[in-house]
Short mmCIF file of C-alpha atoms in Angstrom, two decimals:
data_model
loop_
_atom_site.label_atom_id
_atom_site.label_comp_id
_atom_site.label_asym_id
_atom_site.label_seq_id
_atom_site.Cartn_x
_atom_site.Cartn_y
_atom_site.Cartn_z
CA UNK C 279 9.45 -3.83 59.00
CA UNK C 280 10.95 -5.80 61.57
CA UNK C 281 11.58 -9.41 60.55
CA UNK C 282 12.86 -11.98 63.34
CA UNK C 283 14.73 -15.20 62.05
CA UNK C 284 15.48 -18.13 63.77
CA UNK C 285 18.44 -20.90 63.18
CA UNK C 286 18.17 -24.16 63.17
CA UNK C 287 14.62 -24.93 62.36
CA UNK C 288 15.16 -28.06 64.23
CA UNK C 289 17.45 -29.55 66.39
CA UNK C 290 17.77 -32.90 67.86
CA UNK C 291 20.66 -33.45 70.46
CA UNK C 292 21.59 -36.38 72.90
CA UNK C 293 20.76 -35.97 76.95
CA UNK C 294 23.29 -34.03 78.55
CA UNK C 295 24.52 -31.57 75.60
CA UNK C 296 25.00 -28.04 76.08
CA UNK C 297 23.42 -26.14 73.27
CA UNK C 298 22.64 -22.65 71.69
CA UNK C 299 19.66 -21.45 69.82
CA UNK C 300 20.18 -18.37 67.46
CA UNK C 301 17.67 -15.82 67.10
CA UNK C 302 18.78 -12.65 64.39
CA UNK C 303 16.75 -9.64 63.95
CA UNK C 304 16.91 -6.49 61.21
CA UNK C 305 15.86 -3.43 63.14
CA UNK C 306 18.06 -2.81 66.53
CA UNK C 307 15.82 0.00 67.84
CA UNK C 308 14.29 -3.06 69.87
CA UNK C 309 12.83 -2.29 73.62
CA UNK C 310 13.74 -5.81 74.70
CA UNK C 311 13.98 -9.40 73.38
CA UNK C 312 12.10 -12.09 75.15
CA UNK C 313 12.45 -16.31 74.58
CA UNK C 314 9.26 -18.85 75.00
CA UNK C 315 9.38 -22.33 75.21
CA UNK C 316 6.04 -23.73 73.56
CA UNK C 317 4.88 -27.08 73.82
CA UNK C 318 3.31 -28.97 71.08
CA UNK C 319 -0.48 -27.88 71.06
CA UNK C 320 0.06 -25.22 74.11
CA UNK C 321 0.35 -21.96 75.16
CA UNK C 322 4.10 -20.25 75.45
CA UNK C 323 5.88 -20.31 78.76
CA UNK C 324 8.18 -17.05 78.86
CA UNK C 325 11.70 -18.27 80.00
CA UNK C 326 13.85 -15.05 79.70
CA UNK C 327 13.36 -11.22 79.24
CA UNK C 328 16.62 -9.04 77.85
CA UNK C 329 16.03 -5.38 78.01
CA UNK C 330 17.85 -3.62 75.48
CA UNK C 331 20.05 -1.94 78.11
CA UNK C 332 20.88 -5.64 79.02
CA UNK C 333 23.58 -8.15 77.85
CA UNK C 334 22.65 -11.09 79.26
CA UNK C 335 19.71 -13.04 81.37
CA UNK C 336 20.16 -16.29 83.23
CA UNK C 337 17.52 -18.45 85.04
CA UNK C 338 18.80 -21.86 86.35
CA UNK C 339 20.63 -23.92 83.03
CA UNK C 340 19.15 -20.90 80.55
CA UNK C 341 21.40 -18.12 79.69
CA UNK C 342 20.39 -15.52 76.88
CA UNK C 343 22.38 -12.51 75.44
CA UNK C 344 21.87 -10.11 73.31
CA UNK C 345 23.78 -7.99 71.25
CA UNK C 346 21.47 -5.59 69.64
CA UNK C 347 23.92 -3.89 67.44
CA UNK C 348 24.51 -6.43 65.48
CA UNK C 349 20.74 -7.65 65.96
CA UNK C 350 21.79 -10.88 67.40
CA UNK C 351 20.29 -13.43 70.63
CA UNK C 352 21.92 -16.66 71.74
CA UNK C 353 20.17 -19.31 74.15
CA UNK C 354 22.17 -21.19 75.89
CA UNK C 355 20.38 -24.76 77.35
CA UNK C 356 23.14 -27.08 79.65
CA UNK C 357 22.93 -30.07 80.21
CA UNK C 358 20.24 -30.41 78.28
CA UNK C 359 17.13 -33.07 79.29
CA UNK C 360 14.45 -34.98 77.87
CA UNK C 361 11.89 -32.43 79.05
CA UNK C 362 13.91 -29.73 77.20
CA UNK C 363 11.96 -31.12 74.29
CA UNK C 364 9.51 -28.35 72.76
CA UNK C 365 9.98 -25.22 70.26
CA UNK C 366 11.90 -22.21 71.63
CA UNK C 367 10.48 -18.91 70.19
CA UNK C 368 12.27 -15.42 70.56
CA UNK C 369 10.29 -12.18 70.03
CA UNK C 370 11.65 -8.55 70.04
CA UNK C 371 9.35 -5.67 70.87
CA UNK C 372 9.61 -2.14 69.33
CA UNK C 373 11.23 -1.38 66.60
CA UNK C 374 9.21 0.73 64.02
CA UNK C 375 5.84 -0.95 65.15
CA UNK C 376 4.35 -0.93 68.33
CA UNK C 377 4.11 -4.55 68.65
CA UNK C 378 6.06 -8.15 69.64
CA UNK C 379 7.52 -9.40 66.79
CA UNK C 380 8.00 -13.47 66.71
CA UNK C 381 10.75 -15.68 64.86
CA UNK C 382 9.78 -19.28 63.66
CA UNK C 383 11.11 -21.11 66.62
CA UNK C 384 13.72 -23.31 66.74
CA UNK C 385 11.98 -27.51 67.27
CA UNK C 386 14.69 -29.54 70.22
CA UNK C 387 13.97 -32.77 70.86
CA UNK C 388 16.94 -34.42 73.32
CA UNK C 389 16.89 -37.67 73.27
CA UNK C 390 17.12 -40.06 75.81
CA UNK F 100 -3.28 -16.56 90.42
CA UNK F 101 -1.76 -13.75 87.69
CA UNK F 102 -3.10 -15.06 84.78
CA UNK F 103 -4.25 -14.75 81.01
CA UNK F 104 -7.52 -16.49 80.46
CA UNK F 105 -9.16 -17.08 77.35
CA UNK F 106 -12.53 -18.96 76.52
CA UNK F 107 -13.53 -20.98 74.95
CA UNK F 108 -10.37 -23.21 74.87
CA UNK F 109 -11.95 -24.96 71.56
CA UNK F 110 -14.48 -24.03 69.20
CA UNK F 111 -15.72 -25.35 65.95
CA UNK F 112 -18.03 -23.74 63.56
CA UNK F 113 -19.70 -22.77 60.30
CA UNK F 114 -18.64 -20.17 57.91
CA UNK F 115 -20.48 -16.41 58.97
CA UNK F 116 -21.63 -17.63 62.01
CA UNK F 117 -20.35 -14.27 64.32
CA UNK F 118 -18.09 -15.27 67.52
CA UNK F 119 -16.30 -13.29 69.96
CA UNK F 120 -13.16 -15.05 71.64
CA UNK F 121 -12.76 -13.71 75.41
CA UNK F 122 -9.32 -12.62 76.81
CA UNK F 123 -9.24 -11.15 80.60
CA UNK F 124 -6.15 -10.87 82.43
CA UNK F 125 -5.99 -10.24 86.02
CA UNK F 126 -2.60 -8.27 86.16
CA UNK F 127 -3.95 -4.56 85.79
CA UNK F 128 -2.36 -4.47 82.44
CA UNK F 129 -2.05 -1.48 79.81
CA UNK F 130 -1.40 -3.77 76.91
CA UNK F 131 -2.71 -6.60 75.91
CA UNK F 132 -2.89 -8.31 72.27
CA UNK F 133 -4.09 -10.67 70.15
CA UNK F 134 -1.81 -13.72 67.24
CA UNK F 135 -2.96 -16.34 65.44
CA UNK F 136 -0.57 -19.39 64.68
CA UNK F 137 -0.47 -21.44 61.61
CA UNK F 138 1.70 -23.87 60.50
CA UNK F 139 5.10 -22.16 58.39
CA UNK F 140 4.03 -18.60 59.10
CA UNK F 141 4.35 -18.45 62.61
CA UNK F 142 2.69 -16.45 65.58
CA UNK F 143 1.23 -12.82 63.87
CA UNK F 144 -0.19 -9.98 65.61
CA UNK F 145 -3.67 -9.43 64.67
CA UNK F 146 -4.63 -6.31 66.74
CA UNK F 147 -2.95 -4.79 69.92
CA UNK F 148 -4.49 -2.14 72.57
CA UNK F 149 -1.95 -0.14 74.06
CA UNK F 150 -4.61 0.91 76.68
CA UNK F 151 -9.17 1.39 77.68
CA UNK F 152 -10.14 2.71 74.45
CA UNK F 153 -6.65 2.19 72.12
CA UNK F 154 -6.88 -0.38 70.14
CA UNK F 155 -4.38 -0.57 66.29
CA UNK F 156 -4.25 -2.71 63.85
CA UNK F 157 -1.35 -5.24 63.98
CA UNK F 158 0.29 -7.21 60.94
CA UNK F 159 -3.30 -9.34 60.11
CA UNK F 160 -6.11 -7.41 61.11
CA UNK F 161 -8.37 -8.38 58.10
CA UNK F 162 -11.49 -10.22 59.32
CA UNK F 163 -11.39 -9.45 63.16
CA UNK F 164 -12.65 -6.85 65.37
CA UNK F 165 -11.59 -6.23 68.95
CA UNK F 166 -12.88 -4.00 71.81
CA UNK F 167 -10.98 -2.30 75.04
CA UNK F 168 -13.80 -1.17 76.83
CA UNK F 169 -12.14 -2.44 80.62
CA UNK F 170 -8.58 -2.56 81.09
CA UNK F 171 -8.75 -6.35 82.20
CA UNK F 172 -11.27 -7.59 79.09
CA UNK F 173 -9.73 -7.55 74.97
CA UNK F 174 -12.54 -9.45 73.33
CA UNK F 175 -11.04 -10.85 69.83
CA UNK F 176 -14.89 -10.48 67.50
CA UNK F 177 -14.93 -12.69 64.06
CA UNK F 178 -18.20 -11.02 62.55
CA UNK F 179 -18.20 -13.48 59.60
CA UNK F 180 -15.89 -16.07 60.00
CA UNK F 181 -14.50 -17.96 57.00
CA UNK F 182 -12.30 -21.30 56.48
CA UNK F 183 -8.98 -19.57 56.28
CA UNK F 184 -9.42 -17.80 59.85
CA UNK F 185 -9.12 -21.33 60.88
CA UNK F 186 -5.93 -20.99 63.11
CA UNK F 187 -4.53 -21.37 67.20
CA UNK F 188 -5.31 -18.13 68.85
CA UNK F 189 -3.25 -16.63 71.58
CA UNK F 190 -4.15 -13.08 73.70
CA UNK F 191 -1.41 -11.88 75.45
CA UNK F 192 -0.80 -8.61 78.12
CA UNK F 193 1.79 -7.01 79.56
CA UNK F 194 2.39 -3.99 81.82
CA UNK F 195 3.87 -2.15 78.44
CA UNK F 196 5.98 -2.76 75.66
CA UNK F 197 8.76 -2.99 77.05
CA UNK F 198 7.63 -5.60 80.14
CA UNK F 199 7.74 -9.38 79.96
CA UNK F 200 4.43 -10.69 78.02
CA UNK F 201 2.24 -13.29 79.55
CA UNK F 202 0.50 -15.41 77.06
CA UNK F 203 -2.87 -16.94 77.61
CA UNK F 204 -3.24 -20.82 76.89
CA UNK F 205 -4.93 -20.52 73.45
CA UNK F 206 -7.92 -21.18 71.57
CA UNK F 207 -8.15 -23.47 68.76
CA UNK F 208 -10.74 -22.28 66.00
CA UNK F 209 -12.02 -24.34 63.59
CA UNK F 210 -14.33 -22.68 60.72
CA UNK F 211 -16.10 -25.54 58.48
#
C-alpha cells in the first residue's frame, strides 16, 4: 500500500527565507505527484503537478521535483512571505490503487 | 467558472438521521472522489468513481454510500450517521488519474 510521508511536521521560518518541504513516498509506480497549499479551515489550492515523466515544475517562487526512483519530492518556497503561512500537502496518484494518496502536510508559518 | 461545488458547506446533526452531501463539478470530468480529514490521520479516500456508473471503494468506505448516475453529480450518502463520521469532507475531480485534481471547498459534518 502506498504510504506518503511528509518532513517537518512544522516549520516556522523568518520573512524572506528560501525553504524546502520534503515529501517521501514507498511505491514509485506513481502517475504523477501533485502539492496543495491548505489554509486553516479551507479547501486545498493545487500549486504544482509533476508527471512522472517530469523532473521538475515551477510556478512563480514554487519549484517542485521529483525523483521517483528513489520516491522522493522537494518544494522549494523563495523568499518566503507572511502569506506563505498555511499547510503544504503532497499527494501521489497510482501506484497499486487507483486513487490520490495524501502525506500529513508540512504546517509554515513565516513570520513577520 | 471551472469549479467543484459541494453543499451544504456546514451541517450538524443527530446520530441515524440519513444525509446525502452533494458534489457537482462543472469540468466534464471522468473522475471524481470523495476524503474526509481529521486531525493526525490526514485526508483519506473514502470512495472514488473512475467514471457514470464506476464507483470503488477507497481506503474508508465503511459507513458511506455514493452514486455516479451523471458524470458532473458524485453524491457522498451517510444512511445512518454516527459520532465518529464526524469529520471535514472534501469531493474532488479530475479529467483522470493522472490530471491535476481540483478540490471542492469542503463540508464540515458534525454528528451529535
Amino acid at each position: 500500500k502506498q504510504e506518503v510521508t511528509q518532513i517537518p511536521a512544522a516549520l516556522s521560518v523568518p520573512e524572506g527565507e528560501n525553504l524546502v518541504l520534503n515529501c517521501s513516498f514507498t511505491d514509485s509506480a506513481i502517475y504523477n505527484l501533485q502539492w496543495f497549499r491548505q489554509d486553516p479551515g479551507k479547501g486545498l489550492t493545487s500549486l504544482l503537478l509533476i508527471q512522472s515523466s517530469q523532473r521538475e515544475q515551477t510556478s512563480g517562487r514554487l519549484n517542485a521535483s521529483l525523483d521517483k526512483s528513489s520516491g522522493r519530492s522537494t518544494l522549494y518556497i523563495a523568499a518566503s512571505q507572511p502569506g506563505d503561512s498555511a499547510t503544504y500537502l503532497c499527494a501521489v496518484s497510482g501506484g497499486s490503487a487507483r486513487q490520490l494518496t495524501f502525506g500529513s502536510g508540512t504546517q509554515l508559518t513565516v513570520l513577520p | 467558472e471551472a469549479q467543484v461545488t459541494q453543499n451544504p458547506r456546514y451541517l450538524i446533526t443527530v446520530t441515524g438521521k440519513k444525509l446525502t452531501v452533494t458534489c457537482s463539478q462543472n469540468m466534464n470530468h471522468e473522475y471524481m472522489s470523495w476524503y474526509r480529514q481529521d486531525p493526525g490521520l490526514g485526508l483519506r479516500q473514502i470512495y472514488y468513481s473512475m467514471n457514470v456508473e464506476v464507483t470503488d471503494k477507497g481506503d474508508v468506505p465503511e459507513g458511506y454510500k455514493v452514486s455516479r448516475k451523471e458524470k458532473r453529480n458524485f453524491p457522498l450518502i451517510l444512511e445512518s450517521p454516527s459520532p465518529n463520521q464526524t469529520s471535514l469532507y472534501f469531493c474532488a475531480s479530475s479529467l483522470s488519474l493522472v490530471n491535476e485534481q481540483f478540490f471542492g471547498p469542503g463540508t464540515r459534518l458534525t454528528v451529535l
